[in-house]
Amino acid sequence: VTKVSRRDLPFVVAAGKNGATTVASTMIIAALAGIDTQLYEACKLDGGGRVRQLFTVTLPGILPTIITLLILRLGNILSVGSDKIILMYNPMTYETADVISSYVYRVGLQESKWSYGAAVGLFNSGVNILFLIAANYISRKTVETSLW
């Protein structure tokens, strides 16, 4: 059995992010479709080229969507798709491939320490909620766009 190196771990984590990227791109395309075409025509009449249209019409039009997606992503900053990590999981890879969710799986289910595994999972969720609340607060104070 070969040992998984630390440089391979980001590729395993990134492989689980395809679904979120698809949803985010769909939401941004929907936000782009909601921008009034008269704004682009007015910018063109004022002498604006494509770059100026991008910065004065497009980005302000999709900024609330981008901020909302950023806040939602920051709420899951410590959550990693652990299914691919657990598939490679063995005692030789614990040192390099262990993330919080796989640690909760190993301690809670394999070692039958239910309360400790639940406490670690609850702490992980609590930190994610704190990131979500902080990102929402900063967003509301700076660009006046927030989830609540």
mmCIF file of C-alpha atoms in Angstrom:
data_model
loop_
_atom_site.group_PDB
_atom_site.id
_atom_site.type_symbol
_atom_site.label_atom_id
_atom_site.label_comp_id
_atom_site.label_asym_id
_atom_site.label_seq_id
_atom_site.Cartn_x
_atom_site.Cartn_y
_atom_site.Cartn_z
ATOM 1 C CA VAL A 1 0.000 0.000 0.000
ATOM 2 C CA THR A 2 1.413 3.386 -0.992
ATOM 3 C CA LYS A 3 1.177 6.456 1.166
ATOM 4 C CA VAL A 4 -0.883 9.412 -0.117
ATOM 5 C CA SER A 5 1.218 12.553 -0.268
ATOM 6 C CA ARG A 6 0.084 15.974 0.951
ATOM 7 C CA ARG A 7 0.280 17.402 -2.561
ATOM 8 C CA ASP A 8 -2.495 15.041 -3.767
ATOM 9 C CA LEU A 9 -5.036 16.148 -1.152
ATOM 10 C CA PRO A 10 -6.117 19.426 -2.882
ATOM 11 C CA PHE A 11 -6.997 17.467 -6.017
ATOM 12 C CA VAL A 12 -9.206 15.113 -4.012
ATOM 13 C CA VAL A 13 -10.952 18.073 -2.350
ATOM 14 C CA ALA A 14 -11.386 19.957 -5.640
ATOM 15 C CA ALA A 15 -12.931 16.913 -7.317
ATOM 16 C CA GLY A 16 -15.989 17.224 -5.069
ATOM 17 C CA LYS A 17 -16.690 20.875 -5.939
ATOM 18 C CA ASN A 18 -18.070 20.353 -9.478
ATOM 19 C CA GLY A 19 -21.734 20.402 -8.430
ATOM 20 C CA ALA A 20 -21.423 23.691 -6.550
ATOM 21 C CA THR A 21 -19.669 25.303 -9.511
ATOM 22 C CA THR A 22 -22.486 24.269 -11.848
ATOM 23 C CA VAL A 23 -25.139 25.764 -9.571
ATOM 24 C CA ALA A 24 -23.144 28.991 -9.147
ATOM 25 C CA SER A 25 -22.636 29.423 -12.885
ATOM 26 C CA THR A 26 -26.357 28.841 -13.499
ATOM 27 C CA MET A 27 -27.239 31.517 -10.935
ATOM 28 C CA ILE A 28 -24.780 34.007 -12.463
ATOM 29 C CA ILE A 29 -26.143 33.364 -15.965
ATOM 30 C CA ALA A 30 -29.668 33.975 -14.618
ATOM 31 C CA ALA A 31 -28.478 37.242 -13.041
ATOM 32 C CA LEU A 32 -26.890 38.280 -16.346
ATOM 33 C CA ALA A 33 -30.163 37.600 -18.134
ATOM 34 C CA GLY A 34 -31.929 39.887 -15.663
ATOM 35 C CA ILE A 35 -29.848 42.950 -16.567
ATOM 36 C CA ASP A 36 -31.797 45.380 -18.734
ATOM 37 C CA THR A 37 -30.342 45.698 -22.249
ATOM 38 C CA GLN A 38 -31.175 49.410 -22.271
ATOM 39 C CA LEU A 39 -28.395 49.914 -19.724
ATOM 40 C CA TYR A 40 -25.867 48.496 -22.192
ATOM 41 C CA GLU A 41 -27.264 50.700 -24.979
ATOM 42 C CA ALA A 42 -27.067 53.792 -22.750
ATOM 43 C CA CYS A 43 -23.480 52.986 -21.837
ATOM 44 C CA LYS A 44 -22.626 52.527 -25.515
ATOM 45 C CA LEU A 45 -24.233 55.900 -26.364
ATOM 46 C CA ASP A 46 -22.132 57.521 -23.641
ATOM 47 C CA GLY A 47 -19.018 56.253 -25.413
ATOM 48 C CA GLY A 48 -18.401 53.171 -23.309
ATOM 49 C CA GLY A 49 -16.692 50.175 -24.857
ATOM 50 C CA ARG A 50 -16.901 46.577 -23.716
ATOM 51 C CA VAL A 51 -14.622 47.078 -20.715
ATOM 52 C CA ARG A 52 -16.579 50.078 -19.476
ATOM 53 C CA GLN A 53 -19.851 48.155 -19.954
ATOM 54 C CA LEU A 54 -18.379 45.350 -17.889
ATOM 55 C CA PHE A 55 -17.455 47.609 -14.974
ATOM 56 C CA THR A 56 -20.461 49.985 -15.056
ATOM 57 C CA VAL A 57 -23.326 47.681 -16.066
ATOM 58 C CA THR A 58 -22.500 43.984 -15.804
ATOM 59 C CA LEU A 59 -20.617 43.788 -12.510
ATOM 60 C CA PRO A 60 -23.026 46.044 -10.578
ATOM 61 C CA GLY A 61 -25.899 43.999 -12.024
ATOM 62 C CA ILE A 62 -24.582 40.647 -10.831
ATOM 63 C CA LEU A 63 -22.871 41.856 -7.638
ATOM 64 C CA PRO A 64 -25.741 40.808 -5.302
ATOM 65 C CA THR A 65 -25.645 37.296 -6.774
ATOM 66 C CA ILE A 66 -21.862 37.083 -6.432
ATOM 67 C CA ILE A 67 -22.037 38.293 -2.814
ATOM 68 C CA THR A 68 -24.794 35.790 -1.977
ATOM 69 C CA LEU A 69 -22.795 32.923 -3.482
ATOM 70 C CA LEU A 70 -19.683 34.029 -1.597
ATOM 71 C CA ILE A 71 -21.561 34.129 1.708
ATOM 72 C CA LEU A 72 -22.984 30.659 1.097
ATOM 73 C CA ARG A 73 -19.553 29.277 0.190
ATOM 74 C CA LEU A 74 -17.999 30.791 3.324
ATOM 75 C CA GLY A 75 -20.674 29.019 5.360
ATOM 76 C CA ASN A 76 -19.248 25.705 4.172
ATOM 77 C CA ILE A 77 -15.574 26.609 4.405
ATOM 78 C CA LEU A 78 -14.662 23.754 6.762
ATOM 79 C CA SER A 79 -16.897 21.178 5.093
ATOM 80 C CA VAL A 80 -15.112 18.932 2.652
ATOM 81 C CA GLY A 81 -16.627 16.193 0.537
ATOM 82 C CA SER A 82 -15.176 13.363 2.567
ATOM 83 C CA ASP A 83 -16.566 10.510 0.477
ATOM 84 C CA LYS A 84 -13.498 10.380 -1.780
ATOM 85 C CA ILE A 85 -11.176 10.630 1.208
ATOM 86 C CA ILE A 86 -12.963 7.794 3.022
ATOM 87 C CA LEU A 87 -12.667 5.626 -0.086
ATOM 88 C CA MET A 88 -8.849 5.922 0.139
ATOM 89 C CA TYR A 89 -8.912 5.653 3.925
ATOM 90 C CA ASN A 90 -6.603 3.226 5.736
ATOM 91 C CA PRO A 91 -4.300 3.536 8.756
ATOM 92 C CA MET A 92 -1.372 4.532 6.550
ATOM 93 C CA THR A 93 -3.228 7.573 5.170
ATOM 94 C CA TYR A 94 -4.616 8.905 8.485
ATOM 95 C CA GLU A 95 -1.705 11.308 8.928
ATOM 96 C CA THR A 96 -2.002 12.997 5.510
ATOM 97 C CA ALA A 97 -5.611 12.477 4.412
ATOM 98 C CA ASP A 98 -7.501 13.089 7.640
ATOM 99 C CA VAL A 99 -9.913 16.033 7.519
ATOM 100 C CA ILE A 100 -12.564 16.924 10.085
ATOM 101 C CA SER A 101 -15.391 14.952 8.473
ATOM 102 C CA SER A 102 -13.278 11.817 7.981
ATOM 103 C CA TYR A 103 -12.013 12.182 11.552
ATOM 104 C CA VAL A 104 -15.611 12.303 12.788
ATOM 105 C CA TYR A 105 -16.338 9.172 10.733
ATOM 106 C CA ARG A 106 -13.301 7.341 12.101
ATOM 107 C CA VAL A 107 -13.757 8.314 15.749
ATOM 108 C CA GLY A 108 -17.547 8.222 15.858
ATOM 109 C CA LEU A 109 -18.338 5.157 13.787
ATOM 110 C CA GLN A 110 -15.210 3.008 13.625
ATOM 111 C CA GLU A 111 -14.013 3.547 17.202
ATOM 112 C CA SER A 112 -17.602 3.847 18.585
ATOM 113 C CA LYS A 113 -16.954 7.094 20.441
ATOM 114 C CA TRP A 114 -20.370 8.491 19.586
ATOM 115 C CA SER A 115 -20.399 11.501 21.900
ATOM 116 C CA TYR A 116 -16.872 12.637 20.986
ATOM 117 C CA GLY A 117 -17.573 12.290 17.250
ATOM 118 C CA ALA A 118 -20.828 14.214 17.654
ATOM 119 C CA ALA A 119 -19.040 16.953 19.609
ATOM 120 C CA VAL A 120 -16.379 17.360 16.918
ATOM 121 C CA GLY A 121 -19.069 17.463 14.200
ATOM 122 C CA LEU A 122 -21.091 20.011 16.188
ATOM 123 C CA PHE A 123 -17.980 22.167 16.684
ATOM 124 C CA ASN A 124 -17.326 22.030 12.920
ATOM 125 C CA SER A 125 -20.903 23.143 12.225
ATOM 126 C CA GLY A 126 -20.629 25.905 14.826
ATOM 127 C CA VAL A 127 -17.478 27.311 13.226
ATOM 128 C CA ASN A 128 -19.176 27.174 9.793
ATOM 129 C CA ILE A 129 -22.160 29.107 11.181
ATOM 130 C CA LEU A 130 -19.822 31.722 12.684
ATOM 131 C CA PHE A 131 -18.153 32.174 9.285
ATOM 132 C CA LEU A 132 -21.599 32.524 7.679
ATOM 133 C CA ILE A 133 -22.777 35.132 10.193
ATOM 134 C CA ALA A 134 -19.497 37.091 9.968
ATOM 135 C CA ALA A 135 -19.536 37.097 6.156
ATOM 136 C CA ASN A 136 -23.183 38.191 6.127
ATOM 137 C CA TYR A 137 -22.488 41.004 8.609
ATOM 138 C CA ILE A 138 -19.467 42.276 6.662
ATOM 139 C CA SER A 139 -21.425 42.109 3.408
ATOM 140 C CA ARG A 140 -24.372 44.007 4.872
ATOM 141 C CA LYS A 141 -22.117 46.769 6.214
ATOM 142 C CA THR A 142 -19.971 47.153 3.076
ATOM 143 C CA VAL A 143 -22.153 46.552 0.007
ATOM 144 C CA GLU A 144 -25.629 46.456 1.613
ATOM 145 C CA THR A 145 -26.366 42.964 0.310
ATOM 146 C CA SER A 146 -27.006 40.151 2.770
ATOM 147 C CA LEU A 147 -28.932 36.934 3.241
ATOM 148 C CA TRP A 148 -31.069 38.312 6.059
#
